[in-house]
Short mmCIF file of C-alpha atoms and ligand atoms in Angstrom, two decimals:
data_model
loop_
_atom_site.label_atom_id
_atom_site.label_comp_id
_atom_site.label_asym_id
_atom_site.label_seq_id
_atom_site.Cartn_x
_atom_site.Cartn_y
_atom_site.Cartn_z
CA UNK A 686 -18.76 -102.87 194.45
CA UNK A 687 -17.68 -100.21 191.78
CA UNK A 688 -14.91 -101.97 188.98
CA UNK A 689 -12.25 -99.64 187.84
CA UNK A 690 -12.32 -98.62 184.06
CA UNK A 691 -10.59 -100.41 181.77
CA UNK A 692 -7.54 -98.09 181.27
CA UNK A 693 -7.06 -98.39 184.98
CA UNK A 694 -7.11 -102.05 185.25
CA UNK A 695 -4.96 -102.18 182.04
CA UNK A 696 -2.24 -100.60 183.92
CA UNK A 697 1.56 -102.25 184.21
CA UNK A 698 1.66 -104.09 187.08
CA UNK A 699 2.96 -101.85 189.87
CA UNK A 700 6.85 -103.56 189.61
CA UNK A 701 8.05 -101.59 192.97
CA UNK A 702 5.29 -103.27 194.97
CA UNK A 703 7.84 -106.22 196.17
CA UNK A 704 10.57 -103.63 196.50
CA UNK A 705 8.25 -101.64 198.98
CA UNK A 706 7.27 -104.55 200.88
CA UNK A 707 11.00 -105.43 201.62
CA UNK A 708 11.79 -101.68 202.28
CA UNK A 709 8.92 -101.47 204.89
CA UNK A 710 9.97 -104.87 206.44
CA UNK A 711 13.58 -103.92 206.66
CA UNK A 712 12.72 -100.37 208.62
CA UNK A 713 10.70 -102.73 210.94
CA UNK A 714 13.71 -104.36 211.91
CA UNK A 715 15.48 -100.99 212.76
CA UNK A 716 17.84 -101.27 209.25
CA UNK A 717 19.49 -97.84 208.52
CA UNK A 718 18.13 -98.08 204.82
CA UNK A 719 19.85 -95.38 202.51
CA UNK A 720 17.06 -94.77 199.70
CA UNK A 721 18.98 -93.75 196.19
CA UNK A 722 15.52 -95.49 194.33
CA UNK A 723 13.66 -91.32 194.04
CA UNK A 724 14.59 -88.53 191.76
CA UNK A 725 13.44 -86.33 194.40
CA UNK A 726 16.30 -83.98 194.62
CA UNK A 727 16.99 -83.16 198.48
CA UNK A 728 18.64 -79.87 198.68
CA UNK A 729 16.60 -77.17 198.96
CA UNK A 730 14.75 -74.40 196.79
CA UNK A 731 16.83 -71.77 196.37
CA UNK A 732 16.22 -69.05 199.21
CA UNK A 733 15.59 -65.73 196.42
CA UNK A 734 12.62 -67.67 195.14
CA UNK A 735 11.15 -68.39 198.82
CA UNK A 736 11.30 -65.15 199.47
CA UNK A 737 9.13 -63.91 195.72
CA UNK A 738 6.94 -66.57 196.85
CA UNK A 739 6.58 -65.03 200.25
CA UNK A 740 5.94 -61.44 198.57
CA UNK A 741 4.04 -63.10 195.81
CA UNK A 742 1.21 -64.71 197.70
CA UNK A 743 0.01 -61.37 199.48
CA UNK A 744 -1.15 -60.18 196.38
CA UNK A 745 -5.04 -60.54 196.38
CA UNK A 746 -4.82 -60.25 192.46
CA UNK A 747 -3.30 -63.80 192.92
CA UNK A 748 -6.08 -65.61 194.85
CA UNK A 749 -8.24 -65.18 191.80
CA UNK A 750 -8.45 -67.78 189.12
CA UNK A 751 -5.06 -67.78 187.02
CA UNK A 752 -5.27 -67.55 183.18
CA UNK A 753 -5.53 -71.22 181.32
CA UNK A 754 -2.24 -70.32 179.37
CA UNK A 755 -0.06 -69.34 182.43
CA UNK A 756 0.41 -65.56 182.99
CA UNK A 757 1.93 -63.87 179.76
CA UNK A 758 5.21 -62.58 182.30
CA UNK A 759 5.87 -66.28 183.27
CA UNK A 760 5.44 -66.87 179.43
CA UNK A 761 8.02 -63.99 178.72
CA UNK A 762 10.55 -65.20 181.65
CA UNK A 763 9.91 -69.09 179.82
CA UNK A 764 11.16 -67.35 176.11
CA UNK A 765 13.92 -65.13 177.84
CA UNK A 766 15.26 -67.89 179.31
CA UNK A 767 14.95 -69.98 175.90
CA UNK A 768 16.97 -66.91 174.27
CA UNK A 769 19.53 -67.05 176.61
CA UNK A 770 20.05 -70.86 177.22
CA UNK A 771 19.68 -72.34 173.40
CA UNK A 772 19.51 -68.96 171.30
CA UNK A 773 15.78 -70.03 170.68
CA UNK A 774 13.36 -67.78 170.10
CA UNK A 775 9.81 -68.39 171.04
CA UNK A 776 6.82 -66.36 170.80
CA UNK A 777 5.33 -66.35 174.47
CA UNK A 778 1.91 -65.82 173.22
CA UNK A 779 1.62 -68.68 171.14
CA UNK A 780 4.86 -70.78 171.71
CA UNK A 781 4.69 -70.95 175.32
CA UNK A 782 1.98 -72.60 177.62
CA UNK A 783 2.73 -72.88 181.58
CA UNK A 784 1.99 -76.56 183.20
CA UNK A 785 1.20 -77.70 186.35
CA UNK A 786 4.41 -79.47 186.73
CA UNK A 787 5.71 -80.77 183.46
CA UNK A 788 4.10 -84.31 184.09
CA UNK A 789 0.19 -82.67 183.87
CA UNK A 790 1.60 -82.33 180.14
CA UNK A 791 3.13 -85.03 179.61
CA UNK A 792 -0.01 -86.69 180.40
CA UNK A 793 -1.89 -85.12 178.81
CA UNK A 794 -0.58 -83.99 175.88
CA UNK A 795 -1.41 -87.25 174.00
CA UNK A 796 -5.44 -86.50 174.58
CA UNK A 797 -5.07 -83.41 171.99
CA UNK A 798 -3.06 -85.19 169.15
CA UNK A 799 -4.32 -89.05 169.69
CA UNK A 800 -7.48 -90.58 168.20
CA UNK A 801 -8.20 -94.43 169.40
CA UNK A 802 -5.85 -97.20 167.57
CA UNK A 803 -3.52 -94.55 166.87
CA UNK A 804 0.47 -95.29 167.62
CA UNK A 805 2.55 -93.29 170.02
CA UNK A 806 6.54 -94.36 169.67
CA UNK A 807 7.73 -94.62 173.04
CA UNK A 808 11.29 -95.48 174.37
CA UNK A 809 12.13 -98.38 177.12
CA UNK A 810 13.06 -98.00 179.49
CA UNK A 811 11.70 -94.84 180.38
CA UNK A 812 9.82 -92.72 182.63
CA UNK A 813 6.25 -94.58 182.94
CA UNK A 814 4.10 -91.52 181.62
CA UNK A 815 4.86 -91.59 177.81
CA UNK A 816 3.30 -94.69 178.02
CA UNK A 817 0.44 -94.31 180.85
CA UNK A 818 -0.91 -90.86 178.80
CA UNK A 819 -0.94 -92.87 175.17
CA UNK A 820 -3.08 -95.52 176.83
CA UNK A 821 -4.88 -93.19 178.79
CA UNK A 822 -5.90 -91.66 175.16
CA UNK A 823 -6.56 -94.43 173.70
CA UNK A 824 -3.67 -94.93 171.90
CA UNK A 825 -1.33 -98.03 171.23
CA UNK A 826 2.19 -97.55 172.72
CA UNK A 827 4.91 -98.76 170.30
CA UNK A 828 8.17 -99.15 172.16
CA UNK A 829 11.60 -98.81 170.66
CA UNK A 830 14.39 -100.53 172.77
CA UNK A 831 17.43 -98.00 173.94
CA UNK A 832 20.52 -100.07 173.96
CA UNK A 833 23.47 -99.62 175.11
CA UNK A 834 25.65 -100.12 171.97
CA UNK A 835 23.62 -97.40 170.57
CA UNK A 836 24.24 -95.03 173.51
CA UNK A 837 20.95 -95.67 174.57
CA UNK A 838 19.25 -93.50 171.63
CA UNK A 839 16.41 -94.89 169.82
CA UNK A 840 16.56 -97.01 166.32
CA UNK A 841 13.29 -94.66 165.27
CA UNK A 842 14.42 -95.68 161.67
CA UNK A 843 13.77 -99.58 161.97
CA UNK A 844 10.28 -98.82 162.69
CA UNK A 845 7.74 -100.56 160.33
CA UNK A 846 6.45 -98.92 157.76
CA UNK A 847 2.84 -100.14 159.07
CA UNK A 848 3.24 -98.63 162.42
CA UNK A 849 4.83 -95.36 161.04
CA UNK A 850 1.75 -95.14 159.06
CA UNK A 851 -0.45 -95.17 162.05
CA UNK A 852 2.14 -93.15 164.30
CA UNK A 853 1.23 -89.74 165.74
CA UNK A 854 3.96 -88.71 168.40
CA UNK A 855 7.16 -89.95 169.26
CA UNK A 856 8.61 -89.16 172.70
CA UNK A 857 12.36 -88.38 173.47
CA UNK A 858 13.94 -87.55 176.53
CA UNK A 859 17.80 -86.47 176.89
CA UNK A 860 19.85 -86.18 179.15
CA UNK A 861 17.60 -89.48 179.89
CA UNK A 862 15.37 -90.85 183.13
CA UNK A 863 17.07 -93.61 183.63
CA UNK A 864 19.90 -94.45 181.57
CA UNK A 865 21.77 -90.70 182.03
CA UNK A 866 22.35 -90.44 178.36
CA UNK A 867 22.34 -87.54 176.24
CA UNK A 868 21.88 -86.76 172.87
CA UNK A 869 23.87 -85.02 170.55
CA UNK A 870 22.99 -82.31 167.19
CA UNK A 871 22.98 -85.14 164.43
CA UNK A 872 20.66 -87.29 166.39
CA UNK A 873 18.59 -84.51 166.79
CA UNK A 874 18.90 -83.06 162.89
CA UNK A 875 18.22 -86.96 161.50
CA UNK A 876 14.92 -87.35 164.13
CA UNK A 877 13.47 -84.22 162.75
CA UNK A 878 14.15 -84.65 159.51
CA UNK A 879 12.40 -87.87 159.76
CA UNK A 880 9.25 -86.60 161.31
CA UNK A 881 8.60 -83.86 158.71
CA UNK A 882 9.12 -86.85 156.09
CA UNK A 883 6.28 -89.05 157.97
CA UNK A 884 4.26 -86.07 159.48
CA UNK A 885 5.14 -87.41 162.91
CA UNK A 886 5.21 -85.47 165.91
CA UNK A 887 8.36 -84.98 168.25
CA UNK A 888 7.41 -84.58 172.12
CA UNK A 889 11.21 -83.60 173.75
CA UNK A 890 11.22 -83.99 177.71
CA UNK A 891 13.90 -81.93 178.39
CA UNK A 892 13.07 -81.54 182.32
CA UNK A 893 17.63 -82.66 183.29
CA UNK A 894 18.88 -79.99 180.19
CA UNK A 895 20.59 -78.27 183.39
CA UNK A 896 21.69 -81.23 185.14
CA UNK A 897 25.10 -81.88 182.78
CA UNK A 898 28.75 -81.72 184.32
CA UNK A 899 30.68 -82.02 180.99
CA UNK A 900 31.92 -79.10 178.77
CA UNK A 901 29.21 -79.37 175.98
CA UNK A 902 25.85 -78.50 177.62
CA UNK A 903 22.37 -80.54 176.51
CA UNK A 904 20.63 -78.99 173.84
CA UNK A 905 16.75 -78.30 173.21
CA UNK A 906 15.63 -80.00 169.90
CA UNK A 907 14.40 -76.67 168.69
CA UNK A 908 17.66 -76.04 167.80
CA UNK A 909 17.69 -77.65 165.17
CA UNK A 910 16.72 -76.41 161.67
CA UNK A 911 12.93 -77.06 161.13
CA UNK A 912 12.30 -78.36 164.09
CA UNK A 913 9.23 -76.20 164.73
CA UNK A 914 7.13 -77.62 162.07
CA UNK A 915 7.37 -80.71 164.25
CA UNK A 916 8.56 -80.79 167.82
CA UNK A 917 7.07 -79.46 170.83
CA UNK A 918 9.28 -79.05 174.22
CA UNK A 919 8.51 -80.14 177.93
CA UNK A 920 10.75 -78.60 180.36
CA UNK A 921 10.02 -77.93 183.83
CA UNK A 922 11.39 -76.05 186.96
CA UNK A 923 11.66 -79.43 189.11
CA UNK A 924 15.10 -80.15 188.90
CA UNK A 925 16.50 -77.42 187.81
CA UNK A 926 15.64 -74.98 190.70
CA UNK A 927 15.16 -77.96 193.65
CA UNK A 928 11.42 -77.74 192.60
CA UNK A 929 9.39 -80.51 192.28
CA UNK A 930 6.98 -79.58 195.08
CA UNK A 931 6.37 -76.17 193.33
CA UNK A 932 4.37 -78.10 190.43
CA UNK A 933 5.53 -75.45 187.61
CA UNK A 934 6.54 -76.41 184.25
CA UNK A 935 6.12 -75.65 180.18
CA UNK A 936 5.71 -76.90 177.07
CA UNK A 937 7.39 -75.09 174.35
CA UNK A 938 7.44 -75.05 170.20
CA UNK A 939 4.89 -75.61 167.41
CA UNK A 940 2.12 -73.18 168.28
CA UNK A 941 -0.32 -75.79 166.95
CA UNK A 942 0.97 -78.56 169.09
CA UNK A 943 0.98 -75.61 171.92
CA UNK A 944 -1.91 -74.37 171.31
CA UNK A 945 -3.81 -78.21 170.85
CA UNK A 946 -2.42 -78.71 174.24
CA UNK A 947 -3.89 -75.38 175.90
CA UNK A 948 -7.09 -77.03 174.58
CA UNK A 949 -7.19 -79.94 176.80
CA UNK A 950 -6.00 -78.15 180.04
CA UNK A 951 -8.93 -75.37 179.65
CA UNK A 952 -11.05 -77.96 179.79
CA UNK A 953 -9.31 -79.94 182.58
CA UNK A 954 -7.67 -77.57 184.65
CA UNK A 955 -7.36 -74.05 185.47
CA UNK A 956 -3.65 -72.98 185.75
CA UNK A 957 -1.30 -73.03 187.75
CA UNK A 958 -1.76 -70.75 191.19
CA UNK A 959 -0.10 -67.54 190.02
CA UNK A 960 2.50 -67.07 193.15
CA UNK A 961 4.36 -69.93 192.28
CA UNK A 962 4.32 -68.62 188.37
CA UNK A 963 5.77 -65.26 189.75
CA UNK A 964 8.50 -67.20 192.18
CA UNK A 965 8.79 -69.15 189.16
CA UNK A 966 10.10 -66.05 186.83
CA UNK A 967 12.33 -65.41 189.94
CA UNK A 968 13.51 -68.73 189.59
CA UNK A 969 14.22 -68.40 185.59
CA UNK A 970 16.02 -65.39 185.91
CA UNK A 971 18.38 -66.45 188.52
CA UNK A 972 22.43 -65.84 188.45
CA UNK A 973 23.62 -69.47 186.58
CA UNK A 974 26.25 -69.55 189.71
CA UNK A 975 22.98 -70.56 192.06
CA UNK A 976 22.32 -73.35 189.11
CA UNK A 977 26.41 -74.14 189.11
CA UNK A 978 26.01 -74.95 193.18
CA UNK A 979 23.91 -77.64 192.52
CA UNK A 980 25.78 -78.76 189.61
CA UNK A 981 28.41 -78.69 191.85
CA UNK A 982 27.01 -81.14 194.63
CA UNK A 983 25.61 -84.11 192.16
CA UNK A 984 29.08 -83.78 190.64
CA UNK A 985 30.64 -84.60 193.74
CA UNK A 986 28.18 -86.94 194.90
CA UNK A 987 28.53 -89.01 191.22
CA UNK A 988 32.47 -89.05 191.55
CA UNK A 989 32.46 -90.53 194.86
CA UNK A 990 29.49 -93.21 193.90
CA UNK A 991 31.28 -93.79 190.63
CA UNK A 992 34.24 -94.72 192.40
CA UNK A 993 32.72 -97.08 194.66
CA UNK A 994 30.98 -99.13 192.23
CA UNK A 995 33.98 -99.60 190.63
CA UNK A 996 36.00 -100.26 192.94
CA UNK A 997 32.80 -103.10 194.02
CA UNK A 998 33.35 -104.37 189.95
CA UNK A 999 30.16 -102.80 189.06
CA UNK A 1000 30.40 -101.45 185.31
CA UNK A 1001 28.22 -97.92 185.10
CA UNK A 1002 27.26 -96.35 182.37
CA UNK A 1003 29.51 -93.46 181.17
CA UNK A 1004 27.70 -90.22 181.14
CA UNK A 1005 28.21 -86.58 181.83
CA UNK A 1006 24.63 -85.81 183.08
CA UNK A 1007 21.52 -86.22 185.14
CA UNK A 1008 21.17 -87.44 188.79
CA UNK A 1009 21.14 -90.87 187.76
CA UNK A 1010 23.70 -93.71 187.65
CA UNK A 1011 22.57 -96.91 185.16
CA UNK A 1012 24.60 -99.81 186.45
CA UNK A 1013 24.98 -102.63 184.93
CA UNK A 1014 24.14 -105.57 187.43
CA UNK A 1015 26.69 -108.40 187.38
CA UNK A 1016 26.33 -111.69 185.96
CA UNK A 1017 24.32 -114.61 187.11
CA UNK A 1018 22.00 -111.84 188.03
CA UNK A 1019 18.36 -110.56 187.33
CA UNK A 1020 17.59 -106.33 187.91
CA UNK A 1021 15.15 -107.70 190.74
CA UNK A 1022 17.76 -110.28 192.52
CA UNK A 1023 20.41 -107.68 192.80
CA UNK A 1024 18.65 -104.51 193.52
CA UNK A 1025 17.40 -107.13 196.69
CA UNK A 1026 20.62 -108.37 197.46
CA UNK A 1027 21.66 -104.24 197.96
CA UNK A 1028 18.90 -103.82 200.06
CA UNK A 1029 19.57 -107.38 201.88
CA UNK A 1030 23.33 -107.17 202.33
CA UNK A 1031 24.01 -103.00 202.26
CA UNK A 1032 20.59 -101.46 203.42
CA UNK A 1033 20.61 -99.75 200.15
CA UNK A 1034 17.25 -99.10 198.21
CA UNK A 1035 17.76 -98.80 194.09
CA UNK A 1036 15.02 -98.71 190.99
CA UNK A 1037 15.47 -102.26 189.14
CA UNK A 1038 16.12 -100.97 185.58
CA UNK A 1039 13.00 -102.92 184.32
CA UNK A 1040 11.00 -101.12 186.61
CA UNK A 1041 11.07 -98.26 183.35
CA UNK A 1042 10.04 -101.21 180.52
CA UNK A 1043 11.85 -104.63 179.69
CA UNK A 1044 14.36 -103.01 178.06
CA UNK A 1045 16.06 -102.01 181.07
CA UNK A 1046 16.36 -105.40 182.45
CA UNK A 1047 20.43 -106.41 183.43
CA UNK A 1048 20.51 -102.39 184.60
CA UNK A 1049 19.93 -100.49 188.13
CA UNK A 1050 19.21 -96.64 188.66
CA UNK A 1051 20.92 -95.07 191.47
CA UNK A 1052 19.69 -91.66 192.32
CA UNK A 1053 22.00 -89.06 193.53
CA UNK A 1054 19.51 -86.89 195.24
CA UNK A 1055 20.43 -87.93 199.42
CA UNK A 1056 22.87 -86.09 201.45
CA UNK A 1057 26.32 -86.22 200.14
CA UNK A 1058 27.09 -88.02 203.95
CA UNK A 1059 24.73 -90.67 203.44
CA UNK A 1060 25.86 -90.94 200.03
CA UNK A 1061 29.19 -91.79 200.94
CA UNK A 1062 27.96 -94.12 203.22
CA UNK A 1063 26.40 -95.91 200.80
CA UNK A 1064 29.50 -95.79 198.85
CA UNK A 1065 31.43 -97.60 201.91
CA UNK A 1066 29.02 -100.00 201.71
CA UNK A 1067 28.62 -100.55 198.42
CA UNK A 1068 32.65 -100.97 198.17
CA UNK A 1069 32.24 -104.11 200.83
CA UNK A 1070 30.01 -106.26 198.46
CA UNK A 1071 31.36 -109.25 197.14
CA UNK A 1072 30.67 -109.56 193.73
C1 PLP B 703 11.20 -85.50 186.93
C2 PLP B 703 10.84 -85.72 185.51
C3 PLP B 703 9.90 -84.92 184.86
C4 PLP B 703 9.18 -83.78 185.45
O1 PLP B 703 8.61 -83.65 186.47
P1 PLP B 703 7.65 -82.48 186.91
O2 PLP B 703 8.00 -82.32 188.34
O3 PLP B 703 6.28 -82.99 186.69
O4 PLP B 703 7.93 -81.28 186.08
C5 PLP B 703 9.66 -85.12 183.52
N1 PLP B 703 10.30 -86.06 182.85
C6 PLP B 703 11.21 -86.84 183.42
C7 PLP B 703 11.92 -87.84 182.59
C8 PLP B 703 11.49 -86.71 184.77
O5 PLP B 703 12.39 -87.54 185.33
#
């Protein structure tokens, strides 16, 4: 009786649907599925910030409404930890807004900065909000292809001089959801060099900056020289800290961008509950050895997936961070027919790569974020396919 709006029924096409329908049919029949297709990670919160939120939510000044911008000590925790981690300094009054998970800002960052017609750059594949928010503004997604002979970085200088002209934002997002790559200082140093010379604004997603296993650590943009006239930061507690149930995040940088941002959330939202803000400071200021633990695990888990998919002929993609494994499916093959021939012959559920845009077509994602046991069962299986 009631149609949707347009910028619902304009929506992608949900490209899991025939995935699910398998999945659920499969579990019918009994099948021991082993689902690596969620970055959900599975270990738990660590215990020190369960126990602040325990303390935390007895305090009746809580249960009141929070402030719009996050609680200034959050804010403070957010810049102390930007101090220590990159050697950026932030203002936490005006450089530092808390979100309700870094997705609520994702989303809806683009409704502060985006008038109708106007072009957001986004990359493909990636994860589906860049895209969903821009439309959801009104604004014309313009997608630039990460390849893999480019180590999956964007090509932001082939873009048209007609588009740039009507660009506004440009998303990034390294170490990346889904290929696992990262990006280095001179990609960083040419992007924002480029988007004070077209007035073009940088949105970083830097929500797997703590997720790395190599010697060089992921690095914020704001690094970089000048990148504060252009760039603003999303970063998140999710998979840092085990958590993505929590719903805390922040966006970082320009205090315009910031501050443009704060504007649509007091109008949309009214912060996040203050409890998990003060378990999230707890969080923030935790000993880096609870952080290395869970380095620790996804770096076993990878080595022991990594070596099964070679050992099965499959050709991943080499990279030193994230949950995620981008594998290459082998010839003959679409995304779709061998992410079903996993679940088919192994029990094994995996994200077809162009299930995150038609870029990532020829590609799976394998999430790391099940028991290491199951994990190595999938492994065994995996190792018994016959490519
Ligand atoms: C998980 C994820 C996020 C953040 O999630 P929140 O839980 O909303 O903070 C953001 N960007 C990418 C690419 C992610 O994979």
């Amino acid at each position: 009786m009631f149609e949707y709006a347009q910028r619902i029924k304009s929506l992608p096409p949900y490209l899991f649907a025939q995935i699910d329908q398998k999945k659920r049919e499969k579990l019918a029949q009994g099948v021991d599925l082993i689902d690596l297709g969620v970055g959900d990670p599975d270990i738990p919160t660590p215990e020190p910030v369960v126990e602040a939120m325990k303390r935390a939510v007895e305090k009746p000044e809580h249960h009141r409404y929070p402030s719009y911008e996050g609680m200034l000590s959050f804010r403070q925790a957010v810049a102390s930890w930007y101090k220590r981690r990159f050697n950026v300094e932030l203002d936490p009054a005006s450089e530092v807004v808390t979100l309700i998970g870094s997705k609520e800002g994702i989303a809806h960052f683009p409704l502060a900065f985006v008038n109708p017609g106007d072009v957001v750059l986004c990359p493909d594949p990636a994860y589906p909000v860049y895209k969903i928010g821009t439309l959801f503004a009104g604004g014309v997604p313009y997608l630039l292809p990460l390849r893999e002979d480019m180590g999956f970085l964007p090509d932001f200088k082939s873009v048209p001089k007609e588009v740039l002209k009507r660009a506004k934002i440009m998303w990034v997002n390294y170490p990346n959801n889904p290929t696992s790559a990262t990006a280095g200082e001179a990609f960083y140093r040419e992007l924002v060099d480029w988007a004070r010379e077209n007035r073009i604004i940088i949105a970083s997603d830097l929500a797997y900056s703590e997720i790395y296993f190599g010697e060089e650590k992921p690095m914020s943009i704001l690094q970089v020289e000048g990148a504060k006239e252009v760039a603003i930061e999303f970063h998140s507690l999710s998979k840092t800290y085990n958590m993505t149930g929590w719903r805390l995040g922040m966006a970082v940088g320009n205090k315009d961008l910031v501050a443009g941002l704060g504007k649509v959330k007091t109008n949309v939202d009214s912060g996040q509950f203050q409890a998990i803000q003060e378990a999230g400071i707890t969080a923030l200021n935790l000993p880096e050895v609870e952080v290395d633990k869970i380095r620790n695990t996804y770096r076993e888990r990878r080595e022991a997936m990594v070596r099964a998919l070679e050992k099965s002929g499959l050709e991943v993609f080499s990279s030193e961070a994230t949950f995620y494994l981008w594998v290459k499916v082998p010839k003959g093959y679409t995304s779709a027919e061998f992410v079903s021939r996993l679940l088919e012959e192994c029990g094994i559920v995996c994200t077809p790569g162009n299930g995150f845009g038609e870029s990532g077509e020829g590609y799976f994602r394998i999430s790391l974020t099940v028991q290491t046991q199951r994990l190595l069962e999938a492994a065994k299986r995996m190792e018994g396919l016959k490519l």
